[in-house]
Coordinates of C-alpha atoms in Angstrom, one line a residue:
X1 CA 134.9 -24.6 14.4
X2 CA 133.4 -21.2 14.8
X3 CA 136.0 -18.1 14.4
X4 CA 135.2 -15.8 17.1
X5 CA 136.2 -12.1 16.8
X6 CA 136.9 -10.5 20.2
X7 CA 137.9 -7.2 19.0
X8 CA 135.5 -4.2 20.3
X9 CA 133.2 -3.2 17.7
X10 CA 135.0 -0.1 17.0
X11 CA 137.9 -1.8 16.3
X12 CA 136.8 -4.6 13.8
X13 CA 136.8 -4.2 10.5
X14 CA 134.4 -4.9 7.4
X15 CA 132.6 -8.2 7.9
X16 CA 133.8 -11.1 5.7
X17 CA 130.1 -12.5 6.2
X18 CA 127.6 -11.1 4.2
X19 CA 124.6 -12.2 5.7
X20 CA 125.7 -10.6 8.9
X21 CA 125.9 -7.1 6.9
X22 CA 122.5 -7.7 5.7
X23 CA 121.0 -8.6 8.9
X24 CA 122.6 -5.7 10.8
X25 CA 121.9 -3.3 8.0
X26 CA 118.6 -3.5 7.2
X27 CA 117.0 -5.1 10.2
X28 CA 116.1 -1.3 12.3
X29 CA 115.2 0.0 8.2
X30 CA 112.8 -2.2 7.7
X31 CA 110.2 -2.0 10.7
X32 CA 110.0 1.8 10.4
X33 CA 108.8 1.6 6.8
X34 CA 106.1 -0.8 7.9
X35 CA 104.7 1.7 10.3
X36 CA 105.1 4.3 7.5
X37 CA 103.2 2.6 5.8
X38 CA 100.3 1.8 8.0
X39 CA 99.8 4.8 9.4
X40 CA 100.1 6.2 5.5
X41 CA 97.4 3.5 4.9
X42 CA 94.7 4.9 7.8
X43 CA 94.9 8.0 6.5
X44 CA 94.0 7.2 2.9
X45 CA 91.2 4.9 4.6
X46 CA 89.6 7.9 7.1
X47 CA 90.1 10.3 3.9
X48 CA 88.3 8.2 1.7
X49 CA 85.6 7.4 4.6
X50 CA 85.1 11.2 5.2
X51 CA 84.9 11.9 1.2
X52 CA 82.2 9.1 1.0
X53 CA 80.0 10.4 3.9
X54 CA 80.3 13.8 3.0
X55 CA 79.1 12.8 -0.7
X56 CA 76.0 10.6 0.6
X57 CA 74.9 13.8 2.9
X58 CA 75.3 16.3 0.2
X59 CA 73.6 13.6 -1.9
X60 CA 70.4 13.2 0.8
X61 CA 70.5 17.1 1.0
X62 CA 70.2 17.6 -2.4
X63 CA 67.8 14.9 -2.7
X64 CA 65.3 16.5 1.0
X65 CA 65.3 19.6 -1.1
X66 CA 63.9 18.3 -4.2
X67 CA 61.3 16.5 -2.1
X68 CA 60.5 19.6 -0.2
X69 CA 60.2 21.9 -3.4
X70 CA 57.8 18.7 -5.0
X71 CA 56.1 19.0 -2.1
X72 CA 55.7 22.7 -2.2
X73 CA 54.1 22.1 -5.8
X74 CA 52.0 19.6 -5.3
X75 CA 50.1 21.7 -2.0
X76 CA 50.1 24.6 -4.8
X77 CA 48.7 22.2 -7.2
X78 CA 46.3 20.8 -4.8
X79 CA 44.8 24.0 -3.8
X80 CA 43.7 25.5 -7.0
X81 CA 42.1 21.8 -7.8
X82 CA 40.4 21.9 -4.6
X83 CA 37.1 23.5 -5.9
X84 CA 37.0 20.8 -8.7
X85 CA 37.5 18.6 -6.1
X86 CA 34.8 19.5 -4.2
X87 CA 32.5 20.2 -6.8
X88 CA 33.1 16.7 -7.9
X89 CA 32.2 15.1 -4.3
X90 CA 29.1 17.3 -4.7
X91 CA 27.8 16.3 -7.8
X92 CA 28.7 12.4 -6.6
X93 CA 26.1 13.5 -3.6
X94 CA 23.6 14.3 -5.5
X95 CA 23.6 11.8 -7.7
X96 CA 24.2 8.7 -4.7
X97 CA 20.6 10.9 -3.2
X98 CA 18.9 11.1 -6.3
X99 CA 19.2 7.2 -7.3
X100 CA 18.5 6.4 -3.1
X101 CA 15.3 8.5 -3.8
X102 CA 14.6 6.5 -7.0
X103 CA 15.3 3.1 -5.5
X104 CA 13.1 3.9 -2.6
X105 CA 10.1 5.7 -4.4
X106 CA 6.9 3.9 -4.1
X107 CA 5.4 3.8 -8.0
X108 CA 2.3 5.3 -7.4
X109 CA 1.2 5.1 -10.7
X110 CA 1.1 1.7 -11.7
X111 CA -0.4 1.1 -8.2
X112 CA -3.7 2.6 -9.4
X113 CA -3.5 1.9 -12.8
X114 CA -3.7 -1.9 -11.2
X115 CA -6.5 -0.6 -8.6
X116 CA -8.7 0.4 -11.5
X117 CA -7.9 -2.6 -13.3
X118 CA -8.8 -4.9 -10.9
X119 CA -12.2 -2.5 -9.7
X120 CA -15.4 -4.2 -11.1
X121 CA -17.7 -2.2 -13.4
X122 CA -20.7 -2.3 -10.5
X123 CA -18.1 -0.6 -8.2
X124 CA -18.7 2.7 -7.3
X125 CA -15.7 4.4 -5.5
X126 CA -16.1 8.0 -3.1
X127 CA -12.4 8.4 -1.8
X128 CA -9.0 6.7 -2.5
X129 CA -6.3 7.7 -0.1
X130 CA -2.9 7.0 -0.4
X131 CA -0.1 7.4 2.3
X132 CA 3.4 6.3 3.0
X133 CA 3.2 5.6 6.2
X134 CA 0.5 5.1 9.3
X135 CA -1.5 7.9 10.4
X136 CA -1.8 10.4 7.7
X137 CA -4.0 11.1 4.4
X138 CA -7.4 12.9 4.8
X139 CA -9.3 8.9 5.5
X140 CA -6.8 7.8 7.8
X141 CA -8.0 4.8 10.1
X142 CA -7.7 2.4 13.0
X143 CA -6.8 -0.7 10.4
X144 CA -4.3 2.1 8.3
X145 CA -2.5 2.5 11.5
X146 CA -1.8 -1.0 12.9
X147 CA 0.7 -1.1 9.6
X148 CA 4.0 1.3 8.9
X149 CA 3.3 0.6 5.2
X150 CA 2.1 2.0 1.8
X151 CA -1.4 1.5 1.6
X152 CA -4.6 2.6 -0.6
X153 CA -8.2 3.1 1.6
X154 CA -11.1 2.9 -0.8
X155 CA -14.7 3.9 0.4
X156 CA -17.5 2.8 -1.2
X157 CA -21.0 1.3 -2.4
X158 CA -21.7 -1.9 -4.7
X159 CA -24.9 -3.8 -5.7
X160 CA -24.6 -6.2 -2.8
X161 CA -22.3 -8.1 -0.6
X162 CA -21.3 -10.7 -2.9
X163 CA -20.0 -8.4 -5.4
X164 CA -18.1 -6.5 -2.1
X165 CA -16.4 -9.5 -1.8
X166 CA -15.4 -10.0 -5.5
X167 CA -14.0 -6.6 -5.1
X168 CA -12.2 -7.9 -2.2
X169 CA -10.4 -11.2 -4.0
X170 CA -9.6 -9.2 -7.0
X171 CA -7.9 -6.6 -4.7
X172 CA -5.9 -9.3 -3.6
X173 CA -4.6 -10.0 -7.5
X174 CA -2.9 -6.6 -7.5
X175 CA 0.7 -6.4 -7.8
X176 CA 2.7 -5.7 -4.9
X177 CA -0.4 -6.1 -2.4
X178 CA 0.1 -8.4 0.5
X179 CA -2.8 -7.3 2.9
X180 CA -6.2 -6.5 1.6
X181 CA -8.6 -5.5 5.0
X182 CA -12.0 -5.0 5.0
X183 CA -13.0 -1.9 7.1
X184 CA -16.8 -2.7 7.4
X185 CA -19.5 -3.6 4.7
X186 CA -23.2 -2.0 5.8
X187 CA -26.0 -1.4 4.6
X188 CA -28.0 1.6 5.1
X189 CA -30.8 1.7 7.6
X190 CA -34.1 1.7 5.5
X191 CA -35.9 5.2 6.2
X192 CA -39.6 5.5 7.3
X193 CA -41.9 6.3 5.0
X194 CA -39.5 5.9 2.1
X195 CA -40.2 4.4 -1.4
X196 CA -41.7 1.9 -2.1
X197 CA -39.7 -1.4 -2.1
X198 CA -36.8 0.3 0.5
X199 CA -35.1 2.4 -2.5
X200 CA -33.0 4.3 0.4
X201 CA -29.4 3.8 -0.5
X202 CA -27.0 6.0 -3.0
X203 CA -28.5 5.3 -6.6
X204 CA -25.0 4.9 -8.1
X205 CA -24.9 1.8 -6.5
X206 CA -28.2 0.3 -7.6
X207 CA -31.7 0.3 -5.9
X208 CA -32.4 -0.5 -2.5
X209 CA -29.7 -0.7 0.1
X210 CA -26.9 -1.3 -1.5
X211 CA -23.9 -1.7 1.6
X212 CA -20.9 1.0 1.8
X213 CA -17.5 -0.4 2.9
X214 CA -14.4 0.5 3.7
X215 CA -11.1 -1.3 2.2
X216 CA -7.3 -1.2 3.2
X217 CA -4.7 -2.1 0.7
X218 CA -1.0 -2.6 2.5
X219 CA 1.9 -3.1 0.1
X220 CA 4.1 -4.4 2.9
X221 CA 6.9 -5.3 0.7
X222 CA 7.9 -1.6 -0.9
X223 CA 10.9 -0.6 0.6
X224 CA 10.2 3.0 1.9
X225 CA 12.4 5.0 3.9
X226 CA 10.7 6.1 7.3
X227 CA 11.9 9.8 6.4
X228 CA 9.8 10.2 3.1
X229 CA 7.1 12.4 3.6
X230 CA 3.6 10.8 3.7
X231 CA 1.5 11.9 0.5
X232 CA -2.1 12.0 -0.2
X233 CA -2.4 10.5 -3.9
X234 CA -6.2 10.9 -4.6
X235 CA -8.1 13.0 -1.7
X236 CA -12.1 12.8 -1.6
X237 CA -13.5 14.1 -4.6
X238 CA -16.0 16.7 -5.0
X239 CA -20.0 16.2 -5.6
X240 CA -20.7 15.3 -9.1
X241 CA -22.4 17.4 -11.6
X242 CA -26.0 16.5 -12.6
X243 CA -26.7 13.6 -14.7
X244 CA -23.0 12.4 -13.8
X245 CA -23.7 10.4 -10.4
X246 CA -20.4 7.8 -9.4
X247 CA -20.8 5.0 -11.6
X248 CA -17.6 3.8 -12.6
X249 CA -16.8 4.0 -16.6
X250 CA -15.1 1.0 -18.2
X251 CA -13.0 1.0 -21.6
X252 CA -14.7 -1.2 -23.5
X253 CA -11.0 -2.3 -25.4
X254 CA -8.2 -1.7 -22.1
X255 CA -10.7 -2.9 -19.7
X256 CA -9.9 -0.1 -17.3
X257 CA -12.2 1.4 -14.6
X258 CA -12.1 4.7 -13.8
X259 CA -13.1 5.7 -10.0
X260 CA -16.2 8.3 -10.0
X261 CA -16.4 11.5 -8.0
X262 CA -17.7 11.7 -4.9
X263 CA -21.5 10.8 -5.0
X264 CA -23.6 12.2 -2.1
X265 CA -23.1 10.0 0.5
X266 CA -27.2 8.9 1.8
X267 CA -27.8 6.7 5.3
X268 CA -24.3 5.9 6.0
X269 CA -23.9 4.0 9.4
X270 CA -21.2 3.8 11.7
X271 CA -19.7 1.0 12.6
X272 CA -16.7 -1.2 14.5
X273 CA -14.0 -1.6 12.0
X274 CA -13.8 -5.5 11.3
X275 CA -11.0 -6.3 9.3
X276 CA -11.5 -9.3 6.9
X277 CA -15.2 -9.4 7.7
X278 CA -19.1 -8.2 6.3
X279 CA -21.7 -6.4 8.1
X280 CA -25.3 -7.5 7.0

């Protein structure tokens, strides 16, 4: 059996038992030192929270005005390069126009030295025109405007019209040239009471009536910018000294003709242009 003590607790004396002692002794000790302890515990958490965020913003602070002063530099920097800069971007313009000029210019000069390749010895030559574009140089005409291309117009007199058409297919030989049109190809009208046999056409080109034409090259395939300005390469020539009428000189080793100067131009008629075609 259980011993029961039923003295009032003021009264009783030292417990035999002692896990009683233990239990009535230590049981209201040991709840307060827990919460002690916790509330010791959030503290050292929210301290150490607080130290840590107050380190990371000092640390972005510190780090905002380093940026800021970099930044500061660098605009400094950037503004005293700024003429080198621009002077750089300038020179790079130039240089993007000059080789757009050079891609785009139209080689003139191997374009005749073919022409007077390809121009037969019995070819006498009065004017060769070159222009960019339609409309313009001094022997502009209706067949030089139907094309927006570089061409060459040639004016005229040879021996007869077979050799105006050799002149013609070896026209067509010249590099670059994808149009060769004939203009018109006349003869002279024979003048009353003239020499004898009809001697009325331009000496240069042989006795009798020897027929004057016109001739459009078109080199179709030059890439030439609409805003280069149209230039005249070889405007009519003057008359020719005496004893130096337009017949066209030939190196006897290159092979090369040389146009003459303009020869006094005798019974020229006008006529419809007829492109690809002879007059009689």
């Amino acid at each position: 059996m259980k011993a029961i003590n039923l003295l009032p607790p003021d009264l009783r004396g030292p417990s035999k038992s002692p896990k009683a002692k233990r239990v009535v002794a230590d049981e209201p000790g040991g709840i307060g030192a827990y919460v002690v302890l916790g509330a010791l515990a959030a503290c050292v958490v929210a301290l150490a929270a607080y130290v840590l965020t107050t380190n990371t913003v000092k640390d972005r602070q510190a780090k905002l005005e380093a940026t800021t002063a970099q930044a500061a530099a660098t605009t400094q920097r950037v503004a005293q390069l700024k003429p080198y800069a621009d002077f750089q971007a300038m020179a790079e313009t130039r240089i993007q126009t000059v080789k757009d000029l050079a891609s785009s210019r139209f080689d003139w000069e191997q374009a005749l030295r073919d022409i007077s390749r390809a121009i037969p010895a019995d070819v006498t030559l009065k004017t060769l025109n070159g222009s960019m574009s339609e409309g313009t140089g001094g022997g502009a005409s209706a067949i030089r405007g139907a094309i927006a291309a570089p061409a060459v117009e040639l004016t005229g007199c040879t021996k007869g019209q077979k050799n105006v058409a050799t002149l013609l297919s070896r026209l067509r030989g010249v590099d670059g040239v994808t149009r060769v049109s004939l203009g018109k190809s006349l003869k002279p009208a024979a003048t009353d009471g003239g020499p004898a046999g009809g001697a009325t056409g331009d000496q240069a080109c042989g006795t009798g009536r020897p027929p004057a034409f016109e001739i459009v090259m078109f080199f179709e395939r030059s890439k030439v910018p609409a805003t280069v300005q149209d230039i005249t390469v070889a405007p009519a020539g003057a008359q020719p000294a005496a004893g130096e009428q337009g017949t066209g000189t030939t190196d006897s080793q290159s092979g090369v003709t040389t146009p003459p100067a303009d020869p006094a131009q005798s019974g020229d008629s006008a006529s419809a242009s007829t492109p690809q075609g002879g007059g009689s």
